[in-house]
Short mmCIF file of C-alpha atoms in Angstrom, two decimals:
data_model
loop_
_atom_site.label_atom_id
_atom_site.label_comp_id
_atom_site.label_asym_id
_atom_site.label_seq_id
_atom_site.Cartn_x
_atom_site.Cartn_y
_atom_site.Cartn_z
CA UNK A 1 -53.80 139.95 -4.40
CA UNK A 2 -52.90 138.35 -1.47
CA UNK A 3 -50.40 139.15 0.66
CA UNK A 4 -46.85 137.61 0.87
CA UNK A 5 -46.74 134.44 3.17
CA UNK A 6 -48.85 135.92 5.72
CA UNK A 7 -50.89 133.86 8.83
CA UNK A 8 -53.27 132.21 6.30
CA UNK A 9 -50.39 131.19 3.41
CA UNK A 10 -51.07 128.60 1.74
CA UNK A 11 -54.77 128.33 3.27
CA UNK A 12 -57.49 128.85 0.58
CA UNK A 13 -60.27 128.38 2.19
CA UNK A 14 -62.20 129.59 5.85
CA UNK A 15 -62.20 125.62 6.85
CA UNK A 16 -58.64 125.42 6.09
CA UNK A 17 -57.77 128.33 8.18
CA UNK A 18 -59.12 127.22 11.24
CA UNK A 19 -57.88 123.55 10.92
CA UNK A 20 -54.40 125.10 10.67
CA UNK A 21 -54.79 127.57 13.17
CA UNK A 22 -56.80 125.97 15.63
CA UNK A 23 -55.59 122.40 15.55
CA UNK A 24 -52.25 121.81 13.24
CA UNK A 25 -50.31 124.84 14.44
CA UNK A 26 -50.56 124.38 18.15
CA UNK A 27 -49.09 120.48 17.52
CA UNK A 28 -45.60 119.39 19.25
CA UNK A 29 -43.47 117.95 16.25
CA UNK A 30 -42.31 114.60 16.16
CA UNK A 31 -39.18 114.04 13.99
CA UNK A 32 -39.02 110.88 13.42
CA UNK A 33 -36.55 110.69 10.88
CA UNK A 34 -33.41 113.43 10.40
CA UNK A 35 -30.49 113.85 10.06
CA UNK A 36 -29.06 115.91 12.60
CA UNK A 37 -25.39 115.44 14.01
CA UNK A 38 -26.54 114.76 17.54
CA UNK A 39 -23.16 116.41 18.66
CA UNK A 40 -24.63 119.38 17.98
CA UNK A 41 -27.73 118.57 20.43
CA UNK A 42 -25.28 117.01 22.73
CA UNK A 43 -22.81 119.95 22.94
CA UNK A 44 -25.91 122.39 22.82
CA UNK A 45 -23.90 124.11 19.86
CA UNK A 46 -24.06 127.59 19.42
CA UNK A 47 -23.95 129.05 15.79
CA UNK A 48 -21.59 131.79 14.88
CA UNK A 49 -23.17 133.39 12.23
CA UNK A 50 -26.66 133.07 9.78
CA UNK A 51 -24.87 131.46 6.78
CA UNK A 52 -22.86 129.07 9.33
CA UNK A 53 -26.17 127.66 10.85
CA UNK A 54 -28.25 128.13 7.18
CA UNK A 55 -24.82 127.07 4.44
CA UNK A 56 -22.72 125.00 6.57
CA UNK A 57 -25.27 121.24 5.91
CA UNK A 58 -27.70 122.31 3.78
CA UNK A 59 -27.33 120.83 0.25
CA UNK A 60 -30.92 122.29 -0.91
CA UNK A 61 -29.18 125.84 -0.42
CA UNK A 62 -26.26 124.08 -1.83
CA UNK A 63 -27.89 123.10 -5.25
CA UNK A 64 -29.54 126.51 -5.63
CA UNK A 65 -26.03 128.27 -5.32
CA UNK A 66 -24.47 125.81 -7.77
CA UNK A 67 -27.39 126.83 -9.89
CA UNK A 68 -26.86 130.59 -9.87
CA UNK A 69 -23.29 129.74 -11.38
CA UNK A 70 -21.91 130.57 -8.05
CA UNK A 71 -18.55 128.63 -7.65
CA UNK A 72 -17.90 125.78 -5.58
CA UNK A 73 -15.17 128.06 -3.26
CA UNK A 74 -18.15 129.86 -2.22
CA UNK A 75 -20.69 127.55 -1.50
CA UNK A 76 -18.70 124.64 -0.01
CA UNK A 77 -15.40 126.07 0.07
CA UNK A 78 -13.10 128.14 2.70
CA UNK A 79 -11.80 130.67 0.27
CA UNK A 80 -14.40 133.55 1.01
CA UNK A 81 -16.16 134.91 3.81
CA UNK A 82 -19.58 133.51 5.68
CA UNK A 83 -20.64 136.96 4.40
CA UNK A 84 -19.81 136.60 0.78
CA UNK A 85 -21.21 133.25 0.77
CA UNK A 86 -24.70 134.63 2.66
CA UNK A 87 -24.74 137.11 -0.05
CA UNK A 88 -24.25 134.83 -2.53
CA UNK A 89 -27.73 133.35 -1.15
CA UNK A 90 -29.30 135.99 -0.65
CA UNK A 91 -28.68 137.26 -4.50
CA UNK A 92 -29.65 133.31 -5.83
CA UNK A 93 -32.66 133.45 -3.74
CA UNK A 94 -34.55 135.67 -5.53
CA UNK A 95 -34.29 133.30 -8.64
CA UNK A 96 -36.34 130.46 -7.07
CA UNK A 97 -39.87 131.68 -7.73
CA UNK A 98 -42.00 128.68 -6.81
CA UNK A 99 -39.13 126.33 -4.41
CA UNK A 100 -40.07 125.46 -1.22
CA UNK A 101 -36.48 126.82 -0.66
CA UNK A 102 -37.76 130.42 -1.25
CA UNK A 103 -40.90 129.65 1.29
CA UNK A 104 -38.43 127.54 4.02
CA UNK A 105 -36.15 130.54 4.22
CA UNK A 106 -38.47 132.95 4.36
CA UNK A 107 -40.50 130.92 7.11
CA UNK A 108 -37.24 130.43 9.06
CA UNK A 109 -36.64 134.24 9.29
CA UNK A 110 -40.07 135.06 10.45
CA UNK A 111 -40.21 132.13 13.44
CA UNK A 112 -36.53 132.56 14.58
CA UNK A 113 -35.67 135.72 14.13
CA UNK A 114 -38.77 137.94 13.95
CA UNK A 115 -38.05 138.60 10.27
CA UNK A 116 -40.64 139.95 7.96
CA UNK A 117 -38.09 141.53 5.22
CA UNK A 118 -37.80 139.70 2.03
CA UNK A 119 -34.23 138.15 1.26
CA UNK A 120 -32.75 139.42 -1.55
CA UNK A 121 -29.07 141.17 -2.32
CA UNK A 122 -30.19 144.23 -1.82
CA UNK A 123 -31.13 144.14 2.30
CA UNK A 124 -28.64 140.78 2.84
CA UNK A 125 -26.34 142.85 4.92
CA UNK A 126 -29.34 144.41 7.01
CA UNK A 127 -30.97 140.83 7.83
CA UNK A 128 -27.51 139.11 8.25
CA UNK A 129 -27.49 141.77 10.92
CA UNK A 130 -30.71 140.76 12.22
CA UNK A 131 -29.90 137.20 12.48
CA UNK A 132 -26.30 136.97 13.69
CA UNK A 133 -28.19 139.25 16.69
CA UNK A 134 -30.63 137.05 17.61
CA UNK A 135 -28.65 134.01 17.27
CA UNK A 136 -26.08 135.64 20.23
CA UNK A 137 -29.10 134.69 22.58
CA UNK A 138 -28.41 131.50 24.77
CA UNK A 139 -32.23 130.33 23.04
CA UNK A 140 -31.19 130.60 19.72
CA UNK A 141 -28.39 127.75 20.63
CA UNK A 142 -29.40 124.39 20.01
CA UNK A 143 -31.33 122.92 22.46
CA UNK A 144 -33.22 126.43 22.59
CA UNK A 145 -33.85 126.17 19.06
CA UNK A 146 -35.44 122.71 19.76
CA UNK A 147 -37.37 124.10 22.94
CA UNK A 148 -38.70 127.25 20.47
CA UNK A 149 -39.87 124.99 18.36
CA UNK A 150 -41.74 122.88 19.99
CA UNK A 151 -40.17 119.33 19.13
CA UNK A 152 -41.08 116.49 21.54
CA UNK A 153 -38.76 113.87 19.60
CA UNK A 154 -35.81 113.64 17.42
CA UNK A 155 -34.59 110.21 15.57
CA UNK A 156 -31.05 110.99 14.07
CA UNK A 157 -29.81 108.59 11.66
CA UNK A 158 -26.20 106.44 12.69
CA UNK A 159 -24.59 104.27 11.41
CA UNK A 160 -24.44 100.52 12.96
CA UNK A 161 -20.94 100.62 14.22
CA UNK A 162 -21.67 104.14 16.46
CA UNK A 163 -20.94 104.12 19.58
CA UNK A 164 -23.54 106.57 20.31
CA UNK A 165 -21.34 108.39 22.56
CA UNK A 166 -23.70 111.71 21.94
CA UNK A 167 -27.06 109.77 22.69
CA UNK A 168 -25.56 108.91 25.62
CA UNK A 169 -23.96 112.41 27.13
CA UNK A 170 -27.53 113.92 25.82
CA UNK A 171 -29.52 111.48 28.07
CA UNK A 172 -26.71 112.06 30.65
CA UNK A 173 -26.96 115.40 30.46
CA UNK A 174 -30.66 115.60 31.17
CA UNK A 175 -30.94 119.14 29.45
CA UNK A 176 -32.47 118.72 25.99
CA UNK A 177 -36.16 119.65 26.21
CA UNK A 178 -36.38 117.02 22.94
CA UNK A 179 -36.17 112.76 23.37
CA UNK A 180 -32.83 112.31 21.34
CA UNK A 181 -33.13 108.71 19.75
CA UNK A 182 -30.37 106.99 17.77
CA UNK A 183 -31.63 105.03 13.97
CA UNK A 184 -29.95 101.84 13.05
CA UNK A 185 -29.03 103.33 9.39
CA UNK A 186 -28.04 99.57 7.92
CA UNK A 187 -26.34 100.84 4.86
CA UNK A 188 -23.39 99.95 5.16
CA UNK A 189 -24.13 96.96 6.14
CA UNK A 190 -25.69 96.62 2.88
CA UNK A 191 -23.66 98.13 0.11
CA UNK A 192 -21.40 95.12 -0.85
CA UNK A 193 -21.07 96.67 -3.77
CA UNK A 194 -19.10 99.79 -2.46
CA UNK A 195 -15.26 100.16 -2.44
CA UNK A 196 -14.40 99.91 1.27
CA UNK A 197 -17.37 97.63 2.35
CA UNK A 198 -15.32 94.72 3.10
CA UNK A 199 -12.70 96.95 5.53
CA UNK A 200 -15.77 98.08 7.20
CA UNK A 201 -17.18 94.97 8.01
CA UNK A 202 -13.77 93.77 9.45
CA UNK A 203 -12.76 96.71 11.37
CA UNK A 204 -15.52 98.89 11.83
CA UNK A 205 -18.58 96.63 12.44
CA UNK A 206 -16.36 93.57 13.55
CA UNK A 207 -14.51 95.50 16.14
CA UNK A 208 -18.14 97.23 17.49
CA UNK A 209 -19.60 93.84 17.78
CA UNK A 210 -16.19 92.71 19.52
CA UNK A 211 -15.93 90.25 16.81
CA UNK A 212 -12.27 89.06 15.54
CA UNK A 213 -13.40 87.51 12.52
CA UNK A 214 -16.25 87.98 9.79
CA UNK A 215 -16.30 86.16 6.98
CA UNK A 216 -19.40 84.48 7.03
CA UNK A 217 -23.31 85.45 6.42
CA UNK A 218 -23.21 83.65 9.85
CA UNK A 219 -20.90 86.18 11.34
CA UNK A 220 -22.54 88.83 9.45
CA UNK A 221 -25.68 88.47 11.33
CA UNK A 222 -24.17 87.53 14.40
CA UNK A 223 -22.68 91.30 14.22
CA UNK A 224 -25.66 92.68 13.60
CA UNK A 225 -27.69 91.20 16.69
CA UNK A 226 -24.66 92.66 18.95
CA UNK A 227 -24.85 95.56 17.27
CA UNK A 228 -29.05 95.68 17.47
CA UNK A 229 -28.86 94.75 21.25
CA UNK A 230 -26.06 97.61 22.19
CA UNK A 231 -28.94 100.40 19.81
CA UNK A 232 -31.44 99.16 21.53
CA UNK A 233 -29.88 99.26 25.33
CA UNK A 234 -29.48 102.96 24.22
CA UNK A 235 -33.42 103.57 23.37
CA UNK A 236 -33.21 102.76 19.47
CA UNK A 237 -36.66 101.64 18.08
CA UNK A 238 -36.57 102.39 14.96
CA UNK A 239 -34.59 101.54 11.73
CA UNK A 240 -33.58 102.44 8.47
CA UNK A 241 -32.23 101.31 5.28
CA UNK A 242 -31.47 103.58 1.70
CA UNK A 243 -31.02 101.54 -1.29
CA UNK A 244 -30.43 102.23 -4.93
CA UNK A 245 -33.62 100.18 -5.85
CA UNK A 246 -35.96 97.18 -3.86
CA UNK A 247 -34.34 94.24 -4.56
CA UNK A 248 -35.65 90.38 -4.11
CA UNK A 249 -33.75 87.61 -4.99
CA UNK A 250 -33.48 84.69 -2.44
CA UNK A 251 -30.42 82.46 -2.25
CA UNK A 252 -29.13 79.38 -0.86
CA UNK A 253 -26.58 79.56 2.27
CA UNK A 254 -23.87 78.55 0.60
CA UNK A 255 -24.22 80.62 -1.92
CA UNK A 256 -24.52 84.06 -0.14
CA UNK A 257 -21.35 82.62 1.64
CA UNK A 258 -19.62 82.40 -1.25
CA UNK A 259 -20.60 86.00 -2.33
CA UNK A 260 -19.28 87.21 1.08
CA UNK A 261 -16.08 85.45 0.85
CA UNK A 262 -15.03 86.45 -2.22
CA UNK A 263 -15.57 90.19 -1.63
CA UNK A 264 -14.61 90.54 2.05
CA UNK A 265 -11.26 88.52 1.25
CA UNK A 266 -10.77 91.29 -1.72
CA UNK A 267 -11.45 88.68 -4.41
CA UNK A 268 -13.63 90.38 -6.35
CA UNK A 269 -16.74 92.67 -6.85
CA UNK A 270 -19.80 90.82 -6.51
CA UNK A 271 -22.05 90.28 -9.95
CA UNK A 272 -25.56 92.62 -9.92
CA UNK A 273 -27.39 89.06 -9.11
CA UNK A 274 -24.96 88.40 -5.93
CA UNK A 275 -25.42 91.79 -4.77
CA UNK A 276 -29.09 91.57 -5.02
CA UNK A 277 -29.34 88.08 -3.28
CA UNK A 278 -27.03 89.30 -0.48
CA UNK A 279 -28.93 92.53 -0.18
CA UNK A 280 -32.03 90.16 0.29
CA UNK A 281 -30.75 87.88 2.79
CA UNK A 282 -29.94 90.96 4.96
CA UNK A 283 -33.11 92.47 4.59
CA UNK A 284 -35.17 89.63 5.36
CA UNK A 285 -33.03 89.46 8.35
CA UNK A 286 -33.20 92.46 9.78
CA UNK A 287 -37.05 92.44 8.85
CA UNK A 288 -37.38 89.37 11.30
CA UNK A 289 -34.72 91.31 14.15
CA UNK A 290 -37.02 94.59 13.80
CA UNK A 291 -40.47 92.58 14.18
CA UNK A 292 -39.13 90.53 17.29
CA UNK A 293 -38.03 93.86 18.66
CA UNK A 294 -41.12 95.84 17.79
CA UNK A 295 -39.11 98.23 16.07
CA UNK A 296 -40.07 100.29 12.89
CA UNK A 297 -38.43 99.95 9.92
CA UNK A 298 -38.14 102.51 7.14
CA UNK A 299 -36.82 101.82 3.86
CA UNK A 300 -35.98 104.31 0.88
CA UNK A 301 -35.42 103.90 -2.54
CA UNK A 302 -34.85 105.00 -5.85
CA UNK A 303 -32.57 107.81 -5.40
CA UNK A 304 -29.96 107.94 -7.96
CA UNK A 305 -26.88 109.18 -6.08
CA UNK A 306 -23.70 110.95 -6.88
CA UNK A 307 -24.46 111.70 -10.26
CA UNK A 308 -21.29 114.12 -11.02
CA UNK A 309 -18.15 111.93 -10.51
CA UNK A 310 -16.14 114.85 -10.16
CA UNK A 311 -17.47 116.62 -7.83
CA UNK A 312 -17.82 113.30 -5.77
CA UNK A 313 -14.15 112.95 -5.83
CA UNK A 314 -14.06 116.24 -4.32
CA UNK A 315 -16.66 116.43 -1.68
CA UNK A 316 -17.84 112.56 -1.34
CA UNK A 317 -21.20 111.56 -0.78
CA UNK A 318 -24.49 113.83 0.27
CA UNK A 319 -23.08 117.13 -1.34
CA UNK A 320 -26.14 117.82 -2.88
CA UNK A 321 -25.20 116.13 -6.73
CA UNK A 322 -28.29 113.59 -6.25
CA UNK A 323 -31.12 112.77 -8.61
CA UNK A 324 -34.22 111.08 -9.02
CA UNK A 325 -33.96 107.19 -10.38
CA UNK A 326 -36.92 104.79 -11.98
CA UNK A 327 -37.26 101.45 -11.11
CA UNK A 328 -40.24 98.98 -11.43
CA UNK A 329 -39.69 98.13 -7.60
CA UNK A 330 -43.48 97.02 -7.05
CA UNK A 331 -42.55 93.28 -7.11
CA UNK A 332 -39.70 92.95 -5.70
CA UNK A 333 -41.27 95.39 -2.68
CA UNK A 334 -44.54 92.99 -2.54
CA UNK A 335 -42.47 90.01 -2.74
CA UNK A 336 -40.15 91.05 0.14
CA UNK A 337 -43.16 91.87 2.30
CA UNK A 338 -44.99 89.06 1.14
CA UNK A 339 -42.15 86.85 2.72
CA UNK A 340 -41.67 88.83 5.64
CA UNK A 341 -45.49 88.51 6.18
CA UNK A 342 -45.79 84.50 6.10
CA UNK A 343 -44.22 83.69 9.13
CA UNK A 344 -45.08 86.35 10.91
CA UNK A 345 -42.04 88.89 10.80
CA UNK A 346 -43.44 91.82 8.70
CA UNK A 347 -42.82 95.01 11.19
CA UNK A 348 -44.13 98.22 11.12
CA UNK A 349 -43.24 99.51 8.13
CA UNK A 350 -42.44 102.74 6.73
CA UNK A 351 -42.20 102.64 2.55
CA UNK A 352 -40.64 105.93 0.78
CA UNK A 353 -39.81 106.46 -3.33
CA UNK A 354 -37.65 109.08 -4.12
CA UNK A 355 -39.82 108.85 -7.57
CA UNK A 356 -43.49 110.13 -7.53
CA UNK A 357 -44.47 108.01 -9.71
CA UNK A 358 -44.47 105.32 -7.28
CA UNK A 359 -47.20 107.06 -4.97
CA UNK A 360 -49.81 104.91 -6.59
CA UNK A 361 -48.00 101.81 -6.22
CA UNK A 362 -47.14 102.01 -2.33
CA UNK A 363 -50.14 103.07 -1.26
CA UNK A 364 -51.80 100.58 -3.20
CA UNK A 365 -49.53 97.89 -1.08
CA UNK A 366 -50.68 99.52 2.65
CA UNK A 367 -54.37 97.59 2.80
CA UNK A 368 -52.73 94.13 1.40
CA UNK A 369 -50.11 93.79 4.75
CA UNK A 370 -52.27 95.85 7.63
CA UNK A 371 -52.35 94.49 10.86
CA UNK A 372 -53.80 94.88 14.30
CA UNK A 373 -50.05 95.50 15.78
CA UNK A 374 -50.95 99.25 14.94
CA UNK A 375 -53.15 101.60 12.73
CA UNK A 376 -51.95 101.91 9.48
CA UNK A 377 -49.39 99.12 10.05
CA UNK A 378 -47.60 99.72 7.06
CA UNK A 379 -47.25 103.34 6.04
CA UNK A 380 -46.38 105.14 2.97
CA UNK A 381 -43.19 107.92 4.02
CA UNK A 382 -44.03 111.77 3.12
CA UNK A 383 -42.96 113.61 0.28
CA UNK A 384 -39.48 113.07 0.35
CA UNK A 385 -36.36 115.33 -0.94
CA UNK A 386 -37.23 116.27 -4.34
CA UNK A 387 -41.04 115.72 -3.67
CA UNK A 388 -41.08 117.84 -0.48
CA UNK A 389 -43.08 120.66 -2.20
CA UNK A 390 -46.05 122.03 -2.72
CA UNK A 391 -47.28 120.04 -5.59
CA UNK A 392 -45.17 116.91 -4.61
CA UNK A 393 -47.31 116.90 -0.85
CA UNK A 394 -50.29 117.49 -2.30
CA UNK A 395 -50.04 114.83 -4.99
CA UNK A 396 -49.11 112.15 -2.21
CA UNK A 397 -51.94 112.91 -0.30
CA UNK A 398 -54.10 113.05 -3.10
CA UNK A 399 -53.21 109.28 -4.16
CA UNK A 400 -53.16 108.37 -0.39
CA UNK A 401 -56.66 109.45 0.43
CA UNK A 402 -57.86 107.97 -2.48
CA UNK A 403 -56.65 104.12 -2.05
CA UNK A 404 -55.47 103.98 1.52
CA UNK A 405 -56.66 105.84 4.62
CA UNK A 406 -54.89 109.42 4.80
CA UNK A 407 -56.70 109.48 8.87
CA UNK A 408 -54.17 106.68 9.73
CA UNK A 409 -50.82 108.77 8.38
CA UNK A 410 -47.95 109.63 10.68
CA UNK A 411 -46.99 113.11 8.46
CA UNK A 412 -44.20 113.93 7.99
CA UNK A 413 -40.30 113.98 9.38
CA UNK A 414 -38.00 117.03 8.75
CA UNK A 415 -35.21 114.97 6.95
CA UNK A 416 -33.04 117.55 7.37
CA UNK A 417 -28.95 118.43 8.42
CA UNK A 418 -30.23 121.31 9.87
CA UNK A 419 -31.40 122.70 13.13
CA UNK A 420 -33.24 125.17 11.16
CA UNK A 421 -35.64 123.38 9.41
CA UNK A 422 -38.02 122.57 11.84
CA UNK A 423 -40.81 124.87 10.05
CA UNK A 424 -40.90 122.39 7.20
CA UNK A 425 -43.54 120.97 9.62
CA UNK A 426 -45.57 124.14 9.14
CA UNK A 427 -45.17 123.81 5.49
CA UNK A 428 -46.62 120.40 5.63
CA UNK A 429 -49.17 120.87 7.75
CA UNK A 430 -50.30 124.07 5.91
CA UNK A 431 -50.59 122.05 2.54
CA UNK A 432 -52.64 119.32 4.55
CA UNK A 433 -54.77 121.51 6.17
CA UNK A 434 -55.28 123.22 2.58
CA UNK A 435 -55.81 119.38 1.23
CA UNK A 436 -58.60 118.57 3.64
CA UNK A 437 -60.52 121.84 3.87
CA UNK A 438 -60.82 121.90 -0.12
CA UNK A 439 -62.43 118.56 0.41
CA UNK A 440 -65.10 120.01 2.69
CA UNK A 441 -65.71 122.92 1.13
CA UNK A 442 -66.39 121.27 -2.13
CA UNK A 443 -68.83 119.12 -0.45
CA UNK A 444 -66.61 116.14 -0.66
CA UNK A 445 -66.42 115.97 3.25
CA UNK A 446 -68.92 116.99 6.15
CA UNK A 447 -68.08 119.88 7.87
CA UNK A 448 -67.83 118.59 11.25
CA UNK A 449 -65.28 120.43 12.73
CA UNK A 450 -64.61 118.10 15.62
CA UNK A 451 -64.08 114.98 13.80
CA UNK A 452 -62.10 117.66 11.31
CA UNK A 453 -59.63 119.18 13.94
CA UNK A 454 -59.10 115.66 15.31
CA UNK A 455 -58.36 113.92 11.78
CA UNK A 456 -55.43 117.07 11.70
CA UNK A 457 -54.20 117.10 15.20
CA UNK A 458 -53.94 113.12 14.35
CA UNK A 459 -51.85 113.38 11.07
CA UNK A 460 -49.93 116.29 12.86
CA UNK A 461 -48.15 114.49 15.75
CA UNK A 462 -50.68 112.06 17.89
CA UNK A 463 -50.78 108.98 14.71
CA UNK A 464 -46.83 109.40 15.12
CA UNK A 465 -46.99 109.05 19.09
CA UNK A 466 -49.10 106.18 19.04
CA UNK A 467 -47.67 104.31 16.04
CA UNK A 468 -44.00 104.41 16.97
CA UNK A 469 -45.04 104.05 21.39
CA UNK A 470 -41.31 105.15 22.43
#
């Protein structure tokens, strides 16, 4: 039996264990996609106690509370004590036999706080202890927390009208051993279907653009430029954009002005077919404003949000009641490259499905729109949210070595709220390292350990480096 997440967990075979140890351990991390409040970075926040930095944004920790029948007061609420609600944990933890929750808490003790005990409600109190002493150090804050683990850069996730007033005091500042980098996050750009969207566009994103009036698809991506330029005088390369499903249905001018009018005028919600065709025409554009930049874009999909309308009322969005949606997205995603692609406006792009099932079909897409602007032009994301495990990782790789090129990947991002989770890398990495040295030692794969250790110290951080060139 072996033992319990020790150096070589996860790593089944000798080639494996010195791919990890020798070449995807020593790795800087490049987090290319998170999302961290960068006040916390900015104001180099210091964390009161374990279940403040661990409870306080993490809704994976969240769902496995809510699973244990714990009530809502004591995982989101202010009715009981940090320490009830770390026991509360501590007592669910035990539960999740097979999570990645289970191994990303248990990995988080070990490389922050020198923490080999095994959580559970019996010794809670002794490593809440532990913790809330190391994290009274001035490098367990959060810039020494970034430093300790080894991050080189961080791409938070913001929202078009931000002023960015944290990028900018970080860069100010000088202090962050991390490149802090804002992400134009167009959602709400997007969502015309959402209650709210047309005050936003009037008084959020017209007032940011110093716009008086929108009304217009005109003035709609007028705003957008502004708001592109005043990202991108601020460092932003890189873009992002969540939606329901991948949608492609071309319209006429006049008729996406007449969609816009009626809703931002509070005339109306807009039919599924008008949302669709306005949430092409904004993609298409931004797909052209990214390219001429040389920015990345990233798009997400099929994540079926908000699921209890309840506890929405209650909490609002990204509480952790999210789920897993099916769509046949494969045209409308080819179709929307496709038409990027003719005229020469298809950017680097990063494709992610919140369902697994469509490994096969984005990976399939990467060889049809390559390019010489960079290797593996368009890129399939990592296991994301509810695929961020062990069989979920393995499973995308699998699929992506099999009908793409899994050399030209950029790994994976943390994705994360918290400040914590930066051993989610080590996770990854582990699994890939496990991936390829399976490979070899089934005789799939020479054993040539220098073209080995650089295929992992590629996928690890350098294929990020090069592909994104901030």
């Amino acid at each position: 039996m072996k033992k319990f997440m020790d150096e070589d967990f996860l790593l089944q075979t000798e080639t494996a264990r010195v791919l990890y140890h020798e070449h995807a351990a020593p790795m800087p991390i490049y987090d290319y996609h998170c999302h961290i409040n960068p006040r916390e970075i900015a104001e180099n926040r210091e964390f009161r106690n374990i279940a403040q930095a661990w409870l306080g944004t993490d809704t994976y920790k969240w769902r496995l509370l809510r699973s244990n029948a714990v009530s809502e007061s004591c995982v989101t609420g202010s009715e009981v004590s940090s320490r009830e609600k770390f026991q509360y944990f501590a007592e669910s933890l035990s539960r999740a036999i097979g999570s990645p929750l289970y191994h990303w808490t248990h990995l988080e003790l070990q490389r922050y706080f020198d923490c080999d005990l095994i959580l559970n409600g019996e010794n809670a109190e002794k490593i809440w202890d532990i913790c809330n002493a190391r994290l009274q150090a001035a490098d367990m804050r959060a810039q020494g927390i970034i430093e300790h683990s080894n991050v080189q850069v961080i791409c938070t996730t913001d929202d078009p009208a931000s002023d960015l007033k944290w990028h900018t005091k970080i860069k100010e500042d000088g202090k962050c051993p991390a490149e802090v980098l804002p992400t134009f996050r167009a959602d709400s750009i997007l969502n015309i279907e959402d209650d709210g969207w047309d005050a936003y566009m009037r008084y959020e994103l017209g007032e940011a653009a110093g716009m008086d009036d929108i009304s217009t698809m005109a003035d709609i991506r007028d705003a957008i430029v502004k708001r592109l330029d005043y990202f991108a005088e601020r460092g932003c390369q890189i873009a992002d954009q969540a939606l329901p499903y991948m949608v492609f249905a071309p319209a006429k001018e006049y008729e996406l002005d007449d969609v816009v009018g009626k809703v931002i005028n509070g005339k109306g919600m807009p039919s599924k077919l008008a949302m669709e065709q306005y949430k092409t025409a904004i993609l298409l554009f931004l797909g052209e404003e990214y390219a001429r930049r040389g920015w990345t874009m990233q798009i997400h999909y099929s994540a079926l949000r908000d699921v209890n309308s309840v506890q929405y009322t209650l909490l609002g969005h990204d509480s952790g009641f999210d789920a897993v949606d099916t769509h046949n997205c494969a045209p409308a995603l080819a179709k929307f490259l496709n038409e990027l692609n003719k005229d020469g406006h298809l950017p680097k792009t990063i494709i992610s499905s919140l369902n697994p099932a469509d490994n096969i079909v984005i990976a399939a897409l990467l060889p049809a729109f390559s390019g010489t602007e960079a290797l593996g032009k368009i890129q399939q994301g990592a296991a994301w949210w509810f695929n961020n495990n062990k069989e979920g990782i393995e499973a995308q790789l699998r699929i992506l070595a099999s009908i793409s090129v899994l050399g030209n990947t950029i790994g994976t991002p943390t994705d994360s709220r918290s400040l914590l989770s930066y051993p989610r890398h080590e996770y990854y990495r582990r699994i890939l390292c496990n991936f390829i040295g399976n490979l070899v030692e089934n005789g799939e794969y020479p054993a040539d350990m220098k073209t080995l250790g650089k295929l992992v110290e590629d996928i690890s951080y350098n294929n990020a480096c090069r592909y994104f060139a901030f």
